[in-house]
Amino acid sequence: VMARQPSPRAALSLLTGLNFLNYLDRFIPAAILPVIIAELHLTDRKAGSLQTLFILTYAVVSPIAGELGERWSRFHLAAVGVLVWSAATFASGLAPTYLALVFARALAAADLWHDRCRHRIASGDAGLPGRAAVETRGAPNHSSSPDERPGMA
């Protein structure tokens, strides 16, 4: 029995909402930095390092994410990614110490590989059998059918 596919409009709405929350999550720490500094008694150096560590983690993980998105089901990667990212974001809001906050933010950044999967899904390349793949920047698909791509069987 095949599961019913969500409508394109529902999928686009869900992905748009996730994208909005994702970008909001990236910028909230900067907006509330004075509160974070006061609550955790941070020095300017530690406070300034929070976003730097987030971006560096994201930059290191992005190439790995691209490879994972080519090999495994993008829907499954995105679903797991959203769950881990949500838990990491929630944990960063409850972090009692600087190290706990750094760990939670790094996990949220490292888990943003689901970001790449969501973009591929939204572009129409969901990696589903019977669906035509689209060529995306930097990752052309030269397969004759979706079933020939690795991890899509």
Short mmCIF file of N, CA and C in Angstrom, two decimals:
data_model
loop_
_atom_site.label_atom_id
_atom_site.label_comp_id
_atom_site.label_asym_id
_atom_site.label_seq_id
_atom_site.Cartn_x
_atom_site.Cartn_y
_atom_site.Cartn_z
N VAL A 1 0.85 -1.18 0.00
CA VAL A 1 0.00 0.00 0.00
C VAL A 1 0.89 1.23 0.00
N MET A 2 0.69 2.09 -0.97
CA MET A 2 1.48 3.32 -1.07
C MET A 2 0.84 4.42 -0.25
N ALA A 3 1.67 5.16 0.46
CA ALA A 3 1.19 6.29 1.24
C ALA A 3 0.78 7.42 0.30
N ARG A 4 -0.22 8.16 0.71
CA ARG A 4 -0.69 9.29 -0.09
C ARG A 4 0.33 10.42 -0.04
N GLN A 5 0.64 10.99 -1.18
CA GLN A 5 1.58 12.10 -1.28
C GLN A 5 0.87 13.39 -0.88
N PRO A 6 1.55 14.27 -0.12
CA PRO A 6 0.93 15.56 0.20
C PRO A 6 0.79 16.40 -1.07
N SER A 7 -0.20 17.27 -1.06
CA SER A 7 -0.37 18.14 -2.21
C SER A 7 0.82 19.09 -2.32
N PRO A 8 1.16 19.52 -3.52
CA PRO A 8 2.27 20.46 -3.68
C PRO A 8 2.08 21.73 -2.86
N ARG A 9 0.84 22.21 -2.78
CA ARG A 9 0.57 23.43 -2.01
C ARG A 9 0.83 23.20 -0.52
N ALA A 10 0.42 22.05 0.02
CA ALA A 10 0.65 21.75 1.43
C ALA A 10 2.15 21.59 1.71
N ALA A 11 2.84 20.90 0.81
CA ALA A 11 4.28 20.72 0.98
C ALA A 11 5.01 22.05 0.93
N LEU A 12 4.63 22.91 -0.01
CA LEU A 12 5.26 24.23 -0.12
C LEU A 12 4.98 25.07 1.12
N SER A 13 3.76 25.00 1.63
CA SER A 13 3.41 25.76 2.84
C SER A 13 4.23 25.29 4.04
N LEU A 14 4.36 23.99 4.19
CA LEU A 14 5.15 23.44 5.28
C LEU A 14 6.62 23.84 5.16
N LEU A 15 7.17 23.71 3.97
CA LEU A 15 8.58 24.06 3.76
C LEU A 15 8.82 25.56 3.95
N THR A 16 7.88 26.38 3.54
CA THR A 16 8.01 27.82 3.73
C THR A 16 7.99 28.17 5.21
N GLY A 17 7.10 27.54 5.96
CA GLY A 17 7.04 27.76 7.40
C GLY A 17 8.32 27.33 8.10
N LEU A 18 8.85 26.18 7.71
CA LEU A 18 10.11 25.70 8.29
C LEU A 18 11.25 26.64 7.95
N ASN A 19 11.27 27.12 6.73
CA ASN A 19 12.33 28.05 6.31
C ASN A 19 12.26 29.34 7.13
N PHE A 20 11.07 29.85 7.35
CA PHE A 20 10.90 31.05 8.16
C PHE A 20 11.44 30.83 9.57
N LEU A 21 11.04 29.72 10.20
CA LEU A 21 11.51 29.42 11.56
C LEU A 21 13.02 29.22 11.59
N ASN A 22 13.56 28.61 10.56
CA ASN A 22 14.99 28.37 10.47
C ASN A 22 15.75 29.70 10.47
N TYR A 23 15.33 30.64 9.64
CA TYR A 23 16.01 31.93 9.58
C TYR A 23 15.78 32.75 10.84
N LEU A 24 14.61 32.64 11.42
CA LEU A 24 14.34 33.32 12.68
C LEU A 24 15.29 32.80 13.77
N ASP A 25 15.48 31.49 13.79
CA ASP A 25 16.38 30.86 14.77
C ASP A 25 17.82 31.36 14.62
N ARG A 26 18.24 31.66 13.42
CA ARG A 26 19.60 32.13 13.20
C ARG A 26 19.83 33.52 13.76
N PHE A 27 18.79 34.35 13.78
CA PHE A 27 18.97 35.76 14.14
C PHE A 27 18.48 36.13 15.54
N ILE A 28 17.70 35.29 16.19
CA ILE A 28 17.22 35.60 17.53
C ILE A 28 18.36 35.81 18.53
N PRO A 29 19.39 34.96 18.55
CA PRO A 29 20.46 35.19 19.54
C PRO A 29 21.09 36.59 19.44
N ALA A 30 21.25 37.10 18.24
CA ALA A 30 21.82 38.45 18.10
C ALA A 30 20.85 39.49 18.66
N ALA A 31 19.57 39.30 18.48
CA ALA A 31 18.57 40.26 18.95
C ALA A 31 18.48 40.29 20.47
N ILE A 32 18.70 39.15 21.10
CA ILE A 32 18.57 39.09 22.56
C ILE A 32 19.93 38.93 23.25
N LEU A 33 21.00 39.26 22.55
CA LEU A 33 22.34 39.10 23.11
C LEU A 33 22.52 39.80 24.45
N PRO A 34 22.01 41.01 24.66
CA PRO A 34 22.17 41.63 25.98
C PRO A 34 21.54 40.79 27.11
N VAL A 35 20.42 40.16 26.83
CA VAL A 35 19.77 39.31 27.83
C VAL A 35 20.63 38.07 28.09
N ILE A 36 21.17 37.47 27.03
CA ILE A 36 22.03 36.29 27.18
C ILE A 36 23.27 36.65 28.00
N ILE A 37 23.87 37.79 27.70
CA ILE A 37 25.07 38.23 28.43
C ILE A 37 24.75 38.38 29.92
N ALA A 38 23.62 39.01 30.22
CA ALA A 38 23.24 39.23 31.63
C ALA A 38 22.92 37.92 32.34
N GLU A 39 22.17 37.05 31.67
CA GLU A 39 21.75 35.79 32.30
C GLU A 39 22.92 34.84 32.56
N LEU A 40 23.83 34.77 31.60
CA LEU A 40 24.94 33.81 31.71
C LEU A 40 26.24 34.47 32.17
N HIS A 41 26.20 35.76 32.44
CA HIS A 41 27.38 36.51 32.91
C HIS A 41 28.56 36.32 31.96
N LEU A 42 28.32 36.63 30.69
CA LEU A 42 29.32 36.41 29.65
C LEU A 42 30.21 37.63 29.47
N THR A 43 31.45 37.37 29.08
CA THR A 43 32.33 38.45 28.65
C THR A 43 31.96 38.80 27.22
N ASP A 44 32.44 39.96 26.76
CA ASP A 44 32.17 40.36 25.38
C ASP A 44 32.74 39.33 24.40
N ARG A 45 33.89 38.78 24.73
CA ARG A 45 34.52 37.79 23.85
C ARG A 45 33.65 36.53 23.71
N LYS A 46 33.17 36.01 24.83
CA LYS A 46 32.31 34.82 24.77
C LYS A 46 31.00 35.13 24.05
N ALA A 47 30.44 36.28 24.32
CA ALA A 47 29.18 36.65 23.67
C ALA A 47 29.37 36.76 22.16
N GLY A 48 30.46 37.37 21.75
CA GLY A 48 30.72 37.52 20.32
C GLY A 48 31.02 36.22 19.61
N SER A 49 31.52 35.26 20.37
CA SER A 49 31.89 33.98 19.75
C SER A 49 30.68 33.10 19.44
N LEU A 50 29.53 33.38 20.02
CA LEU A 50 28.36 32.51 19.82
C LEU A 50 27.97 32.39 18.35
N GLN A 51 27.79 33.50 17.66
CA GLN A 51 27.39 33.45 16.25
C GLN A 51 28.52 32.94 15.38
N THR A 52 29.76 33.29 15.74
CA THR A 52 30.91 32.81 14.96
C THR A 52 30.98 31.28 15.00
N LEU A 53 30.80 30.71 16.18
CA LEU A 53 30.83 29.24 16.30
C LEU A 53 29.68 28.60 15.54
N PHE A 54 28.52 29.24 15.57
CA PHE A 54 27.36 28.74 14.83
C PHE A 54 27.66 28.69 13.34
N ILE A 55 28.17 29.80 12.79
CA ILE A 55 28.43 29.88 11.35
C ILE A 55 29.56 28.94 10.94
N LEU A 56 30.61 28.85 11.75
CA LEU A 56 31.72 27.93 11.43
C LEU A 56 31.25 26.48 11.40
N THR A 57 30.43 26.11 12.36
CA THR A 57 29.88 24.74 12.38
C THR A 57 29.05 24.49 11.13
N TYR A 58 28.21 25.45 10.78
CA TYR A 58 27.37 25.33 9.59
C TYR A 58 28.23 25.18 8.33
N ALA A 59 29.30 25.96 8.25
CA ALA A 59 30.18 25.91 7.07
C ALA A 59 30.90 24.57 6.95
N VAL A 60 31.28 23.99 8.06
CA VAL A 60 31.98 22.70 8.04
C VAL A 60 31.02 21.58 7.66
N VAL A 61 29.78 21.66 8.13
CA VAL A 61 28.82 20.58 7.92
C VAL A 61 28.15 20.64 6.54
N SER A 62 28.06 21.82 5.94
CA SER A 62 27.34 21.96 4.67
C SER A 62 27.80 21.01 3.55
N PRO A 63 29.10 20.86 3.30
CA PRO A 63 29.50 19.93 2.24
C PRO A 63 29.10 18.48 2.54
N ILE A 64 29.16 18.11 3.79
CA ILE A 64 28.74 16.76 4.20
C ILE A 64 27.24 16.61 3.94
N ALA A 65 26.49 17.66 4.26
CA ALA A 65 25.05 17.63 4.04
C ALA A 65 24.70 17.43 2.58
N GLY A 66 25.43 18.11 1.72
CA GLY A 66 25.19 17.95 0.29
C GLY A 66 25.38 16.51 -0.17
N GLU A 67 26.40 15.88 0.33
CA GLU A 67 26.66 14.49 -0.02
C GLU A 67 25.57 13.56 0.53
N LEU A 68 25.17 13.78 1.78
CA LEU A 68 24.10 12.96 2.35
C LEU A 68 22.81 13.10 1.56
N GLY A 69 22.51 14.34 1.13
CA GLY A 69 21.30 14.58 0.35
C GLY A 69 21.30 13.90 -1.00
N GLU A 70 22.48 13.60 -1.51
CA GLU A 70 22.59 12.88 -2.78
C GLU A 70 22.46 11.37 -2.61
N ARG A 71 22.76 10.88 -1.44
CA ARG A 71 22.81 9.43 -1.23
C ARG A 71 21.57 8.85 -0.55
N TRP A 72 20.89 9.62 0.29
CA TRP A 72 19.76 9.10 1.06
C TRP A 72 18.49 9.87 0.74
N SER A 73 17.39 9.35 1.20
CA SER A 73 16.09 9.96 0.99
C SER A 73 16.04 11.36 1.60
N ARG A 74 15.77 12.34 0.77
CA ARG A 74 15.74 13.72 1.26
C ARG A 74 14.59 13.96 2.22
N PHE A 75 13.46 13.30 1.99
CA PHE A 75 12.34 13.45 2.91
C PHE A 75 12.70 12.94 4.30
N HIS A 76 13.34 11.78 4.36
CA HIS A 76 13.72 11.23 5.67
C HIS A 76 14.79 12.10 6.34
N LEU A 77 15.78 12.54 5.57
CA LEU A 77 16.81 13.41 6.14
C LEU A 77 16.20 14.71 6.65
N ALA A 78 15.30 15.29 5.89
CA ALA A 78 14.68 16.54 6.31
C ALA A 78 13.84 16.33 7.57
N ALA A 79 13.10 15.22 7.63
CA ALA A 79 12.26 14.96 8.80
C ALA A 79 13.11 14.78 10.07
N VAL A 80 14.14 13.96 9.98
CA VAL A 80 15.03 13.76 11.13
C VAL A 80 15.71 15.08 11.47
N GLY A 81 16.14 15.80 10.45
CA GLY A 81 16.81 17.07 10.67
C GLY A 81 15.93 18.07 11.40
N VAL A 82 14.67 18.17 11.02
CA VAL A 82 13.77 19.11 11.68
C VAL A 82 13.59 18.73 13.15
N LEU A 83 13.50 17.44 13.44
CA LEU A 83 13.36 17.01 14.84
C LEU A 83 14.59 17.35 15.66
N VAL A 84 15.77 17.05 15.14
CA VAL A 84 17.01 17.33 15.87
C VAL A 84 17.21 18.84 16.00
N TRP A 85 16.98 19.57 14.93
CA TRP A 85 17.12 21.03 14.96
C TRP A 85 16.16 21.64 15.98
N SER A 86 14.92 21.16 16.03
CA SER A 86 13.94 21.67 16.99
C SER A 86 14.39 21.41 18.42
N ALA A 87 14.87 20.20 18.68
CA ALA A 87 15.35 19.86 20.03
C ALA A 87 16.56 20.72 20.41
N ALA A 88 17.47 20.93 19.48
CA ALA A 88 18.67 21.75 19.75
C ALA A 88 18.29 23.20 20.00
N THR A 89 17.35 23.71 19.23
CA THR A 89 16.90 25.08 19.42
C THR A 89 16.21 25.24 20.77
N PHE A 90 15.38 24.28 21.14
CA PHE A 90 14.71 24.30 22.44
C PHE A 90 15.75 24.24 23.56
N ALA A 91 16.74 23.37 23.40
CA ALA A 91 17.80 23.24 24.41
C ALA A 91 18.61 24.54 24.55
N SER A 92 18.82 25.24 23.45
CA SER A 92 19.58 26.49 23.54
C SER A 92 18.80 27.53 24.34
N GLY A 93 17.49 27.49 24.29
CA GLY A 93 16.67 28.40 25.09
C GLY A 93 16.71 28.10 26.57
N LEU A 94 17.03 26.87 26.91
CA LEU A 94 17.08 26.45 28.32
C LEU A 94 18.50 26.32 28.85
N ALA A 95 19.49 26.63 28.04
CA ALA A 95 20.89 26.42 28.41
C ALA A 95 21.24 27.22 29.67
N PRO A 96 21.72 26.52 30.71
CA PRO A 96 22.05 27.22 31.96
C PRO A 96 23.46 27.80 31.99
N THR A 97 24.32 27.37 31.07
CA THR A 97 25.71 27.83 31.05
C THR A 97 26.13 28.17 29.63
N TYR A 98 27.25 28.86 29.54
CA TYR A 98 27.81 29.21 28.23
C TYR A 98 28.12 27.95 27.43
N LEU A 99 28.76 26.96 28.04
CA LEU A 99 29.12 25.74 27.31
C LEU A 99 27.88 24.98 26.82
N ALA A 100 26.84 24.95 27.63
CA ALA A 100 25.60 24.30 27.21
C ALA A 100 24.99 25.05 26.02
N LEU A 101 25.05 26.37 26.06
CA LEU A 101 24.52 27.17 24.96
C LEU A 101 25.34 26.96 23.70
N VAL A 102 26.66 26.95 23.82
CA VAL A 102 27.52 26.72 22.66
C VAL A 102 27.23 25.34 22.06
N PHE A 103 27.10 24.33 22.89
CA PHE A 103 26.83 22.98 22.39
C PHE A 103 25.47 22.93 21.67
N ALA A 104 24.45 23.51 22.28
CA ALA A 104 23.11 23.48 21.67
C ALA A 104 23.09 24.25 20.35
N ARG A 105 23.74 25.41 20.30
CA ARG A 105 23.78 26.19 19.06
C ARG A 105 24.60 25.48 17.98
N ALA A 106 25.69 24.84 18.39
CA ALA A 106 26.50 24.08 17.42
C ALA A 106 25.69 22.91 16.86
N LEU A 107 24.94 22.24 17.72
CA LEU A 107 24.09 21.13 17.26
C LEU A 107 23.02 21.65 16.30
N ALA A 108 22.44 22.80 16.63
CA ALA A 108 21.44 23.39 15.73
C ALA A 108 22.07 23.73 14.38
N ALA A 109 23.29 24.26 14.41
CA ALA A 109 23.98 24.61 13.15
C ALA A 109 24.38 23.36 12.39
N ALA A 110 24.91 22.37 13.10
CA ALA A 110 25.34 21.13 12.45
C ALA A 110 24.14 20.41 11.84
N ASP A 111 22.99 20.60 12.44
CA ASP A 111 21.82 19.91 11.94
C ASP A 111 21.13 20.68 10.83
N LEU A 112 21.64 21.81 10.45
CA LEU A 112 21.02 22.56 9.37
C LEU A 112 21.25 21.92 8.01
N TRP A 113 21.85 20.71 7.99
CA TRP A 113 21.96 19.98 6.73
C TRP A 113 20.58 19.68 6.19
N HIS A 114 19.59 19.61 7.09
CA HIS A 114 18.23 19.39 6.58
C HIS A 114 17.77 20.57 5.74
N ASP A 115 18.42 21.72 5.94
CA ASP A 115 18.14 22.91 5.15
C ASP A 115 18.34 22.62 3.66
N ARG A 116 19.46 21.99 3.33
CA ARG A 116 19.76 21.67 1.94
C ARG A 116 18.75 20.67 1.38
N CYS A 117 18.34 19.72 2.22
CA CYS A 117 17.36 18.73 1.77
C CYS A 117 16.02 19.40 1.50
N ARG A 118 15.61 20.32 2.36
CA ARG A 118 14.34 21.02 2.16
C ARG A 118 14.36 21.81 0.86
N HIS A 119 15.50 22.46 0.57
CA HIS A 119 15.57 23.24 -0.67
C HIS A 119 15.47 22.34 -1.89
N ARG A 120 16.07 21.16 -1.82
CA ARG A 120 15.98 20.23 -2.95
C ARG A 120 14.56 19.71 -3.10
N ILE A 121 13.88 19.46 -1.98
CA ILE A 121 12.50 18.99 -2.03
C ILE A 121 11.62 20.08 -2.63
N ALA A 122 11.80 21.31 -2.18
CA ALA A 122 10.98 22.43 -2.67
C ALA A 122 11.20 22.69 -4.15
N SER A 123 12.40 22.39 -4.64
CA SER A 123 12.68 22.63 -6.05
C SER A 123 12.08 21.56 -6.95
N GLY A 124 11.47 20.55 -6.35
CA GLY A 124 10.84 19.51 -7.14
C GLY A 124 11.67 18.24 -7.20
N ASP A 125 12.86 18.25 -6.67
CA ASP A 125 13.71 17.07 -6.68
C ASP A 125 13.61 16.39 -5.32
N ALA A 126 12.47 15.76 -5.09
CA ALA A 126 12.24 15.13 -3.81
C ALA A 126 12.90 13.77 -3.68
N GLY A 127 13.41 13.24 -4.77
CA GLY A 127 14.02 11.93 -4.71
C GLY A 127 12.98 10.82 -4.60
N LEU A 128 11.78 11.07 -5.07
CA LEU A 128 10.72 10.07 -5.00
C LEU A 128 10.64 9.30 -6.31
N PRO A 129 10.41 8.00 -6.23
CA PRO A 129 10.24 7.24 -7.46
C PRO A 129 9.09 7.81 -8.29
N GLY A 130 9.30 7.87 -9.59
CA GLY A 130 8.27 8.35 -10.48
C GLY A 130 8.24 9.86 -10.66
N ARG A 131 9.07 10.56 -9.92
CA ARG A 131 9.13 12.03 -10.06
C ARG A 131 10.39 12.40 -10.81
N ALA A 132 10.28 13.32 -11.71
CA ALA A 132 11.45 13.78 -12.46
C ALA A 132 12.32 14.64 -11.56
N ALA A 133 13.60 14.48 -11.68
CA ALA A 133 14.54 15.30 -10.92
C ALA A 133 14.84 16.57 -11.69
N VAL A 134 15.19 17.61 -10.96
CA VAL A 134 15.59 18.85 -11.60
C VAL A 134 17.07 19.06 -11.36
N GLU A 135 17.68 19.78 -12.25
CA GLU A 135 19.09 20.08 -12.09
C GLU A 135 19.21 21.29 -11.17
N THR A 136 20.06 21.18 -10.14
CA THR A 136 20.25 22.28 -9.21
C THR A 136 21.67 22.78 -9.33
N ARG A 137 21.89 24.00 -8.84
CA ARG A 137 23.23 24.58 -8.92
C ARG A 137 24.25 23.67 -8.26
N GLY A 138 25.30 23.36 -8.97
CA GLY A 138 26.42 22.62 -8.43
C GLY A 138 26.21 21.13 -8.31
N ALA A 139 25.00 20.65 -8.56
CA ALA A 139 24.75 19.23 -8.42
C ALA A 139 23.86 18.73 -9.54
N PRO A 140 24.36 18.68 -10.76
CA PRO A 140 23.52 18.21 -11.86
C PRO A 140 23.18 16.74 -11.70
N ASN A 141 22.02 16.38 -12.16
CA ASN A 141 21.58 15.00 -12.12
C ASN A 141 21.59 14.48 -13.55
N HIS A 142 22.49 13.58 -13.83
CA HIS A 142 22.62 13.05 -15.18
C HIS A 142 21.99 11.67 -15.33
N SER A 143 21.26 11.22 -14.31
CA SER A 143 20.61 9.92 -14.38
C SER A 143 19.46 9.97 -15.36
N SER A 144 19.15 8.84 -15.95
CA SER A 144 18.03 8.81 -16.87
C SER A 144 16.71 8.65 -16.13
N SER A 145 16.73 8.15 -14.91
CA SER A 145 15.50 8.05 -14.12
C SER A 145 15.83 8.23 -12.65
N PRO A 146 14.84 8.65 -11.84
CA PRO A 146 15.09 8.84 -10.43
C PRO A 146 15.51 7.57 -9.72
N ASP A 147 15.07 6.41 -10.23
CA ASP A 147 15.38 5.13 -9.58
C ASP A 147 16.86 4.77 -9.71
N GLU A 148 17.58 5.40 -10.62
CA GLU A 148 19.00 5.10 -10.79
C GLU A 148 19.89 5.90 -9.87
N ARG A 149 19.31 6.91 -9.18
CA ARG A 149 20.13 7.71 -8.27
C ARG A 149 20.41 6.91 -7.01
N PRO A 150 21.61 7.08 -6.43
CA PRO A 150 21.94 6.34 -5.23
C PRO A 150 20.98 6.69 -4.08
N GLY A 151 20.59 5.68 -3.32
CA GLY A 151 19.77 5.89 -2.14
C GLY A 151 18.30 6.16 -2.41
N MET A 152 17.88 6.08 -3.62
CA MET A 152 16.50 6.42 -3.94
C MET A 152 15.65 5.17 -4.19
N ALA A 153 16.23 4.03 -4.09
CA ALA A 153 15.47 2.81 -4.36
C ALA A 153 14.58 2.45 -3.22
#
